[in-house]
């Protein structure tokens, strides 16, 4: 852990393969392993749901990058979230969630976990008093945070909420997908568990789906590992290899994402077709000071509200050319979407419903001038 971030991204969990010296970890595309004797699996490997060397390499790397003792890789971000909830919660427990959260996370709470007996309350996570008011003493087991939030780019004070969670005997879970471990390390700020959709910035190339958990304590990490195996939503070896390939360049990619996003946020901020820009790097953003304190930079995600309302927002999305109209985020290519009709449609009519005039940008690593020219013609 004395090495720098970029060194860890390239080397943690990725020693040269001892038999051949292969520099890149092999893809162990196998379901089972020969055992040396009954009850004596070689190096502990017996079945790839339980453990696989390629997945282990990714898990070790993610743990190193987030500064936790145990990292676990899953088939998707939602598989990671589901495993976490069913590990630390029981029917009758309560969770505080952001009033601005990813639509899939909201769907998991409202349509799946609620039927299992888990209750939830949405609170503005940028307001510690609102979070404290949402806590149910003796019942709240988790305070769930995204920072920045998806899609409104709200900022939570991780250290402050860690203290609140400790006061009420709850776990602080931080979804670090938007920031990535390069820009923000929640465990160092007091979080108990970090969640990732590794599909996004960690993988970085829009070619693999995955998720991850990193635990701040070894004991919780081993409990999560048990449930990872028991529930089975694991990352396959080829998916793990693709994600590990992507994470090697996370630092350099994030620097370019941030460079481009800062230029675009400044451009949008003064545009007549834009009513409001939501980007924590802008000094007028209400979470700017907190973000500056806990993040290395401000990320590659920008949302803005179209001055012409919902239909104008939809037209902007449809007119974009270089910005690809698509869900997801965090890849090297720039994406544009209308959250109300796309990624957050499941939140319609709920406390998490997003503004109808909202447009979300995932700013890629293309030439910035080309991206600005595309937005200029799309904005009309």
CSV table of C-alpha atoms in Angstrom, one decimal:
chain,number,residue,atom,x,y,z
A,1,UNK,CA,0.0,0.0,0.0
A,2,UNK,CA,3.1,2.3,-0.1
A,3,UNK,CA,2.8,2.4,-3.9
A,4,UNK,CA,1.0,5.0,-5.9
A,5,UNK,CA,-2.5,4.5,-7.4
A,6,UNK,CA,-1.3,3.9,-10.9
A,7,UNK,CA,1.3,1.4,-9.7
A,8,UNK,CA,-1.3,-0.5,-7.7
A,9,UNK,CA,-3.7,-0.5,-10.7
A,10,UNK,CA,-1.1,-2.2,-12.9
A,11,UNK,CA,0.5,-4.6,-10.3
A,12,UNK,CA,-1.8,-5.3,-7.3
A,13,UNK,CA,-3.0,-8.9,-7.6
A,14,UNK,CA,-1.2,-9.3,-10.9
A,15,UNK,CA,2.2,-10.8,-10.4
A,16,UNK,CA,3.6,-12.6,-13.4
A,17,UNK,CA,2.2,-16.1,-13.8
A,18,UNK,CA,4.8,-18.4,-12.1
A,19,UNK,CA,4.9,-21.3,-14.6
A,20,UNK,CA,5.4,-19.3,-17.8
A,21,UNK,CA,6.2,-15.8,-16.6
A,22,UNK,CA,3.2,-14.4,-18.5
A,23,UNK,CA,2.9,-10.7,-17.5
A,24,UNK,CA,-0.9,-10.5,-17.9
A,25,UNK,CA,-2.9,-12.8,-15.6
A,26,UNK,CA,-4.3,-15.7,-17.6
A,27,UNK,CA,-8.0,-16.3,-18.1
A,28,UNK,CA,-8.8,-19.4,-16.1
A,29,UNK,CA,-11.8,-20.4,-18.2
A,30,UNK,CA,-12.7,-23.4,-16.1
A,31,UNK,CA,-15.6,-24.5,-14.0
A,32,UNK,CA,-13.8,-27.0,-11.8
A,33,UNK,CA,-10.3,-28.0,-10.7
A,34,UNK,CA,-8.4,-31.4,-10.2
A,35,UNK,CA,-7.9,-32.1,-6.5
A,36,UNK,CA,-4.7,-33.6,-5.1
A,37,UNK,CA,-6.7,-35.9,-2.8
A,38,UNK,CA,-10.1,-36.1,-1.4
A,39,UNK,CA,-10.6,-33.0,0.7
A,40,UNK,CA,-7.4,-31.5,-0.6
A,41,UNK,CA,-8.1,-29.0,-3.4
A,42,UNK,CA,-4.9,-27.5,-5.0
A,43,UNK,CA,-4.3,-24.0,-3.7
A,44,UNK,CA,-7.8,-24.0,-2.4
A,45,UNK,CA,-9.5,-24.1,-5.8
A,46,UNK,CA,-12.3,-26.5,-6.3
A,47,UNK,CA,-15.1,-24.8,-8.2
A,48,UNK,CA,-15.2,-21.5,-10.0
A,49,UNK,CA,-18.3,-20.1,-8.3
A,50,UNK,CA,-16.4,-20.3,-5.0
A,51,UNK,CA,-13.0,-19.1,-6.3
A,52,UNK,CA,-11.2,-18.5,-9.6
A,53,UNK,CA,-7.7,-17.2,-10.1
A,54,UNK,CA,-8.6,-14.6,-12.6
A,55,UNK,CA,-11.4,-13.2,-10.4
A,56,UNK,CA,-9.1,-13.4,-7.4
A,57,UNK,CA,-6.6,-11.1,-9.3
A,58,UNK,CA,-9.3,-8.5,-9.9
A,59,UNK,CA,-10.6,-8.7,-6.3
A,60,UNK,CA,-7.1,-8.2,-4.9
A,61,UNK,CA,-6.6,-5.2,-7.2
A,62,UNK,CA,-9.9,-3.6,-6.3
A,63,UNK,CA,-9.2,-4.1,-2.6
A,64,UNK,CA,-5.8,-2.4,-3.0
A,65,UNK,CA,-7.2,0.6,-4.9
A,66,UNK,CA,-10.0,1.2,-2.4
A,67,UNK,CA,-7.8,0.6,0.6
A,68,UNK,CA,-9.8,-2.3,2.1
A,69,UNK,CA,-8.8,-5.8,3.2
A,70,UNK,CA,-11.4,-7.7,1.1
A,71,UNK,CA,-12.6,-7.0,-2.4
A,72,UNK,CA,-15.3,-9.1,-4.2
A,73,UNK,CA,-16.3,-9.1,-7.8
A,74,UNK,CA,-19.8,-9.8,-9.0
A,75,UNK,CA,-21.8,-10.3,-12.3
A,76,UNK,CA,-23.2,-6.8,-12.1
A,77,UNK,CA,-23.4,-3.8,-9.8
A,78,UNK,CA,-26.9,-4.9,-8.8
A,79,UNK,CA,-25.7,-8.4,-8.0
A,80,UNK,CA,-23.2,-6.8,-5.6
A,81,UNK,CA,-25.8,-4.6,-4.1
A,82,UNK,CA,-28.3,-7.5,-3.6
A,83,UNK,CA,-25.6,-9.6,-2.0
A,84,UNK,CA,-24.6,-6.8,0.4
A,85,UNK,CA,-28.2,-6.1,1.5
A,86,UNK,CA,-29.0,-9.8,2.2
A,87,UNK,CA,-25.8,-10.2,4.1
A,88,UNK,CA,-26.2,-7.2,6.5
A,89,UNK,CA,-30.0,-6.9,6.7
A,90,UNK,CA,-32.9,-9.0,7.8
A,91,UNK,CA,-36.6,-8.7,7.2
A,92,UNK,CA,-37.9,-5.9,9.3
A,93,UNK,CA,-34.7,-3.8,9.0
A,94,UNK,CA,-34.6,-0.3,7.6
A,95,UNK,CA,-32.3,1.5,5.2
A,96,UNK,CA,-31.8,5.2,4.4
A,97,UNK,CA,-31.3,5.8,0.7
A,98,UNK,CA,-30.6,8.9,-1.4
A,99,UNK,CA,-33.6,10.8,-2.7
A,100,UNK,CA,-31.5,11.0,-5.9
A,101,UNK,CA,-30.2,7.5,-6.7
A,102,UNK,CA,-29.6,5.2,-9.7
A,103,UNK,CA,-32.9,3.9,-10.9
A,104,UNK,CA,-31.8,0.3,-10.7
A,105,UNK,CA,-30.8,0.7,-7.1
A,106,UNK,CA,-34.2,2.3,-6.4
A,107,UNK,CA,-35.9,-0.6,-8.2
A,108,UNK,CA,-34.0,-3.1,-6.1
A,109,UNK,CA,-35.1,-1.5,-2.9
A,110,UNK,CA,-38.7,-0.6,-3.9
A,111,UNK,CA,-39.7,-3.7,-6.0
A,112,UNK,CA,-37.5,-6.5,-4.7
A,113,UNK,CA,-36.1,-5.9,-1.2
A,114,UNK,CA,-39.3,-4.3,0.1
A,115,UNK,CA,-41.2,-7.5,-0.7
A,116,UNK,CA,-38.6,-9.4,1.4
A,117,UNK,CA,-39.4,-7.2,4.3
A,118,UNK,CA,-36.8,-4.4,4.1
A,119,UNK,CA,-38.1,-0.9,4.5
A,120,UNK,CA,-36.4,2.3,3.3
A,121,UNK,CA,-36.7,6.0,3.5
A,122,UNK,CA,-35.3,8.5,0.9
A,123,UNK,CA,-33.4,11.4,2.2
A,124,UNK,CA,-31.3,14.2,0.8
A,125,UNK,CA,-27.8,12.9,1.5
A,126,UNK,CA,-26.2,16.3,1.1
A,127,UNK,CA,-28.1,17.3,4.3
A,128,UNK,CA,-26.9,15.5,7.4
A,129,UNK,CA,-29.9,16.7,9.4
A,130,UNK,CA,-32.2,15.2,6.8
A,131,UNK,CA,-30.3,11.9,6.9
A,132,UNK,CA,-30.5,11.8,10.7
A,133,UNK,CA,-34.2,12.6,10.7
A,134,UNK,CA,-34.7,9.6,8.3
A,135,UNK,CA,-33.0,7.2,10.7
A,136,UNK,CA,-35.2,4.9,12.7
A,137,UNK,CA,-33.4,4.1,16.0
A,138,UNK,CA,-32.8,0.4,16.5
A,139,UNK,CA,-34.1,-0.4,13.0
A,140,UNK,CA,-31.9,1.4,10.6
A,141,UNK,CA,-29.0,-0.9,9.6
A,142,UNK,CA,-27.6,0.9,6.6
A,143,UNK,CA,-27.1,4.4,5.4
A,144,UNK,CA,-26.7,4.1,1.7
A,145,UNK,CA,-24.9,6.9,-0.2
A,146,UNK,CA,-24.0,7.8,-3.7
A,147,UNK,CA,-21.6,10.6,-4.1
A,148,UNK,CA,-21.8,12.1,-6.6
A,149,UNK,CA,-25.4,11.0,-7.0
A,150,UNK,CA,-26.9,9.6,-10.2
A,151,UNK,CA,-28.2,11.7,-12.1
A,152,UNK,CA,-28.3,15.0,-10.2
A,153,UNK,CA,-24.6,15.0,-9.1
A,154,UNK,CA,-25.4,15.6,-5.4
A,155,UNK,CA,-22.5,15.4,-3.0
A,156,UNK,CA,-22.5,13.8,0.4
A,157,UNK,CA,-20.0,14.4,3.2
A,158,UNK,CA,-18.7,10.9,3.6
A,159,UNK,CA,-16.7,11.6,6.8
A,160,UNK,CA,-19.7,13.3,8.4
A,161,UNK,CA,-22.1,10.6,7.5
A,162,UNK,CA,-19.7,8.0,8.7
A,163,UNK,CA,-19.9,9.6,12.1
A,164,UNK,CA,-23.6,9.7,12.0
A,165,UNK,CA,-23.8,6.0,11.0
A,166,UNK,CA,-21.5,5.1,13.9
A,167,UNK,CA,-23.7,7.1,16.3
A,168,UNK,CA,-26.9,5.1,15.3
A,169,UNK,CA,-25.1,1.7,15.0
A,170,UNK,CA,-25.6,1.5,11.2
A,171,UNK,CA,-23.2,0.7,8.3
A,172,UNK,CA,-22.3,3.4,5.9
A,173,UNK,CA,-22.3,2.1,2.3
A,174,UNK,CA,-20.9,4.3,-0.4
A,175,UNK,CA,-21.6,3.7,-4.1
A,176,UNK,CA,-18.3,5.0,-5.6
A,177,UNK,CA,-19.2,4.3,-9.2
A,178,UNK,CA,-19.3,7.9,-10.4
A,179,UNK,CA,-16.0,8.9,-8.8
A,180,UNK,CA,-14.0,5.7,-9.1
A,181,UNK,CA,-11.3,4.9,-6.6
A,182,UNK,CA,-8.9,7.2,-8.5
A,183,UNK,CA,-10.9,10.3,-7.5
A,184,UNK,CA,-12.3,9.2,-4.1
A,185,UNK,CA,-11.6,6.5,-1.5
A,186,UNK,CA,-14.6,6.3,0.9
A,187,UNK,CA,-13.0,3.7,3.3
A,188,UNK,CA,-10.3,6.2,4.2
A,189,UNK,CA,-13.1,8.6,5.1
A,190,UNK,CA,-14.9,6.2,7.3
A,191,UNK,CA,-17.2,4.1,5.1
A,192,UNK,CA,-17.8,0.5,6.0
A,193,UNK,CA,-18.4,-0.8,2.4
A,194,UNK,CA,-17.8,0.6,-1.0
A,195,UNK,CA,-20.0,-0.5,-4.0
A,196,UNK,CA,-19.1,-0.3,-7.6
A,197,UNK,CA,-20.7,-1.0,-10.9
A,198,UNK,CA,-17.4,-2.0,-12.5
A,199,UNK,CA,-19.2,-1.8,-15.9
A,200,UNK,CA,-18.6,1.9,-15.7
A,201,UNK,CA,-15.3,3.7,-15.1
A,202,UNK,CA,-13.4,0.7,-13.6
A,203,UNK,CA,-13.9,-1.3,-16.8
A,204,UNK,CA,-14.0,1.8,-18.8
A,205,UNK,CA,-14.5,0.4,-22.3
A,206,UNK,CA,-18.3,-0.4,-22.5
A,207,UNK,CA,-17.5,-4.0,-23.2
A,208,UNK,CA,-18.1,-5.8,-19.9
A,209,UNK,CA,-20.7,-5.9,-17.2
A,210,UNK,CA,-19.7,-6.3,-13.5
A,211,UNK,CA,-19.9,-5.1,-10.0
A,212,UNK,CA,-17.8,-5.1,-6.8
A,213,UNK,CA,-17.8,-4.7,-3.1
A,214,UNK,CA,-14.9,-3.7,-0.9
A,215,UNK,CA,-15.2,-4.0,2.8
A,216,UNK,CA,-13.4,-1.9,5.4
A,217,UNK,CA,-13.1,-4.8,7.9
A,218,UNK,CA,-11.8,-8.3,7.3
A,219,UNK,CA,-14.7,-9.8,9.3
A,220,UNK,CA,-17.4,-8.1,7.2
A,221,UNK,CA,-15.4,-9.0,4.1
A,222,UNK,CA,-15.4,-12.7,4.9
A,223,UNK,CA,-19.2,-12.6,5.7
A,224,UNK,CA,-19.7,-11.0,2.3
A,225,UNK,CA,-17.5,-13.6,0.7
A,226,UNK,CA,-19.6,-16.4,2.2
A,227,UNK,CA,-22.7,-14.9,0.7
A,228,UNK,CA,-21.0,-14.2,-2.6
A,229,UNK,CA,-20.4,-18.0,-2.9
A,230,UNK,CA,-23.8,-19.0,-1.4
A,231,UNK,CA,-25.8,-16.7,-3.7
A,232,UNK,CA,-23.7,-17.2,-6.7
A,233,UNK,CA,-23.8,-13.9,-8.6
A,234,UNK,CA,-20.1,-14.0,-9.4
A,235,UNK,CA,-18.0,-12.4,-12.1
A,236,UNK,CA,-17.0,-14.9,-14.8
A,237,UNK,CA,-13.3,-15.3,-15.6
A,238,UNK,CA,-13.4,-13.6,-19.0
A,239,UNK,CA,-15.4,-10.7,-17.5
A,240,UNK,CA,-12.9,-10.4,-14.6
A,241,UNK,CA,-10.0,-10.4,-17.1
A,242,UNK,CA,-11.6,-7.6,-19.2
A,243,UNK,CA,-12.3,-5.5,-16.1
A,244,UNK,CA,-8.7,-6.0,-14.9
A,245,UNK,CA,-7.5,-5.0,-18.3
A,246,UNK,CA,-9.5,-1.8,-18.0
A,247,UNK,CA,-8.5,-0.9,-14.5
A,248,UNK,CA,-4.8,-0.7,-15.5
A,249,UNK,CA,-5.5,2.6,-17.3
A,250,UNK,CA,-8.1,4.0,-14.8
A,251,UNK,CA,-5.9,6.8,-13.6
A,252,UNK,CA,-4.9,8.2,-17.0
A,253,UNK,CA,-8.5,7.8,-18.3
A,254,UNK,CA,-10.0,9.6,-15.3
A,255,UNK,CA,-7.6,12.6,-15.8
A,256,UNK,CA,-8.8,13.0,-19.4
A,257,UNK,CA,-12.5,12.5,-18.5
A,258,UNK,CA,-12.1,15.3,-15.9
A,259,UNK,CA,-10.2,17.6,-18.3
A,260,UNK,CA,-13.0,17.2,-20.9
A,261,UNK,CA,-15.8,17.5,-18.4
A,262,UNK,CA,-14.5,20.7,-16.9
A,263,UNK,CA,-14.4,22.4,-20.3
A,264,UNK,CA,-17.9,21.2,-21.2
A,265,UNK,CA,-19.3,22.3,-17.8
A,266,UNK,CA,-17.9,25.8,-18.3
A,267,UNK,CA,-19.3,25.9,-21.8
A,268,UNK,CA,-22.8,24.7,-20.8
A,269,UNK,CA,-22.9,27.1,-17.8
A,270,UNK,CA,-23.0,30.1,-20.1
A,271,UNK,CA,-25.3,28.7,-22.8
A,272,UNK,CA,-28.6,30.3,-23.5
A,273,UNK,CA,-30.3,26.8,-24.1
A,274,UNK,CA,-29.3,25.6,-20.7
A,275,UNK,CA,-31.2,26.5,-17.6
A,276,UNK,CA,-28.9,24.8,-15.0
A,277,UNK,CA,-25.7,22.9,-15.0
A,278,UNK,CA,-25.1,20.2,-12.3
A,279,UNK,CA,-21.4,19.6,-11.9
A,280,UNK,CA,-19.6,19.6,-8.6
A,281,UNK,CA,-16.6,21.2,-10.2
A,282,UNK,CA,-18.5,24.5,-10.6
A,283,UNK,CA,-17.9,26.8,-7.7
A,284,UNK,CA,-21.7,27.6,-7.4
A,285,UNK,CA,-22.5,23.9,-7.0
A,286,UNK,CA,-23.9,23.5,-3.4
A,287,UNK,CA,-21.6,20.5,-2.8
A,288,UNK,CA,-18.5,22.0,-4.4
A,289,UNK,CA,-16.5,22.6,-1.1
A,290,UNK,CA,-17.2,19.1,0.2
A,291,UNK,CA,-16.3,17.5,-3.2
A,292,UNK,CA,-13.1,19.5,-3.3
A,293,UNK,CA,-12.3,18.2,0.2
A,294,UNK,CA,-12.9,14.5,-0.4
A,295,UNK,CA,-12.3,14.1,-4.2
A,296,UNK,CA,-9.1,14.4,-6.2
A,297,UNK,CA,-11.0,16.0,-9.1
A,298,UNK,CA,-14.7,16.3,-10.0
A,299,UNK,CA,-15.3,13.5,-12.4
A,300,UNK,CA,-16.6,13.0,-16.0
A,301,UNK,CA,-20.4,13.1,-15.4
A,302,UNK,CA,-22.4,16.2,-16.1
A,303,UNK,CA,-26.2,16.8,-16.0
A,304,UNK,CA,-28.0,19.8,-17.1
A,305,UNK,CA,-31.6,21.1,-17.5
A,306,UNK,CA,-32.7,22.2,-20.9
A,307,UNK,CA,-34.1,25.7,-21.0
A,308,UNK,CA,-36.9,24.6,-23.3
A,309,UNK,CA,-38.3,21.9,-21.0
A,310,UNK,CA,-38.8,18.2,-21.5
A,311,UNK,CA,-39.3,18.1,-25.3
A,312,UNK,CA,-36.2,20.3,-25.7
A,313,UNK,CA,-34.2,17.9,-23.6
A,314,UNK,CA,-35.3,14.9,-25.7
A,315,UNK,CA,-34.5,16.8,-28.9
A,316,UNK,CA,-31.0,17.5,-27.6
A,317,UNK,CA,-30.4,13.8,-27.0
A,318,UNK,CA,-31.8,12.9,-30.4
A,319,UNK,CA,-29.7,15.5,-32.3
A,320,UNK,CA,-26.4,14.6,-30.7
A,321,UNK,CA,-24.0,12.7,-33.0
A,322,UNK,CA,-20.6,12.2,-31.4
A,323,UNK,CA,-22.3,11.9,-28.0
A,324,UNK,CA,-23.9,8.4,-28.4
A,325,UNK,CA,-27.5,8.2,-27.3
A,326,UNK,CA,-27.2,5.2,-24.9
A,327,UNK,CA,-27.6,4.2,-21.3
A,328,UNK,CA,-24.6,3.4,-19.0
A,329,UNK,CA,-21.6,5.7,-18.5
A,330,UNK,CA,-17.9,5.7,-17.8
A,331,UNK,CA,-16.6,4.4,-21.1
A,332,UNK,CA,-14.0,6.1,-23.3
A,333,UNK,CA,-16.7,7.2,-25.6
A,334,UNK,CA,-19.1,10.0,-24.7
A,335,UNK,CA,-22.7,9.2,-24.1
A,336,UNK,CA,-25.9,11.2,-23.7
A,337,UNK,CA,-29.3,10.2,-22.3
A,338,UNK,CA,-32.6,11.4,-21.0
A,339,UNK,CA,-32.8,10.0,-17.4
A,340,UNK,CA,-36.5,10.4,-17.0
A,341,UNK,CA,-37.3,8.2,-20.0
A,342,UNK,CA,-34.2,5.9,-19.8
A,343,UNK,CA,-32.1,5.0,-16.8
A,344,UNK,CA,-34.5,6.4,-14.2
A,345,UNK,CA,-37.8,5.5,-15.7
A,346,UNK,CA,-38.4,3.1,-12.8
A,347,UNK,CA,-38.4,6.0,-10.4
A,348,UNK,CA,-41.3,7.8,-12.0
A,349,UNK,CA,-44.0,8.8,-9.5
A,350,UNK,CA,-41.7,8.1,-6.6
A,351,UNK,CA,-39.7,10.5,-4.3
A,352,UNK,CA,-36.8,9.8,-6.6
A,353,UNK,CA,-38.4,10.9,-9.8
A,354,UNK,CA,-36.0,13.1,-11.8
A,355,UNK,CA,-36.8,16.4,-13.6
A,356,UNK,CA,-38.3,15.8,-17.0
A,357,UNK,CA,-36.0,18.4,-18.6
A,358,UNK,CA,-32.8,16.7,-17.4
A,359,UNK,CA,-30.1,15.6,-19.8
A,360,UNK,CA,-27.1,13.5,-18.5
A,361,UNK,CA,-23.7,13.4,-20.1
A,362,UNK,CA,-21.0,10.8,-19.7
A,363,UNK,CA,-18.0,12.8,-21.0
A,364,UNK,CA,-15.5,10.5,-22.8
A,365,UNK,CA,-11.9,11.0,-23.7
A,366,UNK,CA,-12.3,12.2,-27.3
A,367,UNK,CA,-10.9,15.5,-28.5
A,368,UNK,CA,-12.6,18.1,-26.4
A,369,UNK,CA,-13.2,20.6,-29.3
A,370,UNK,CA,-15.1,17.9,-31.2
A,371,UNK,CA,-17.4,17.2,-28.2
A,372,UNK,CA,-18.1,20.9,-27.8
A,373,UNK,CA,-19.0,21.3,-31.4
A,374,UNK,CA,-21.4,18.4,-31.2
A,375,UNK,CA,-23.1,19.9,-28.2
A,376,UNK,CA,-23.3,23.2,-29.9
A,377,UNK,CA,-25.3,21.8,-32.8
A,378,UNK,CA,-27.4,19.5,-30.5
A,379,UNK,CA,-28.4,22.4,-28.3
A,380,UNK,CA,-29.7,24.3,-31.3
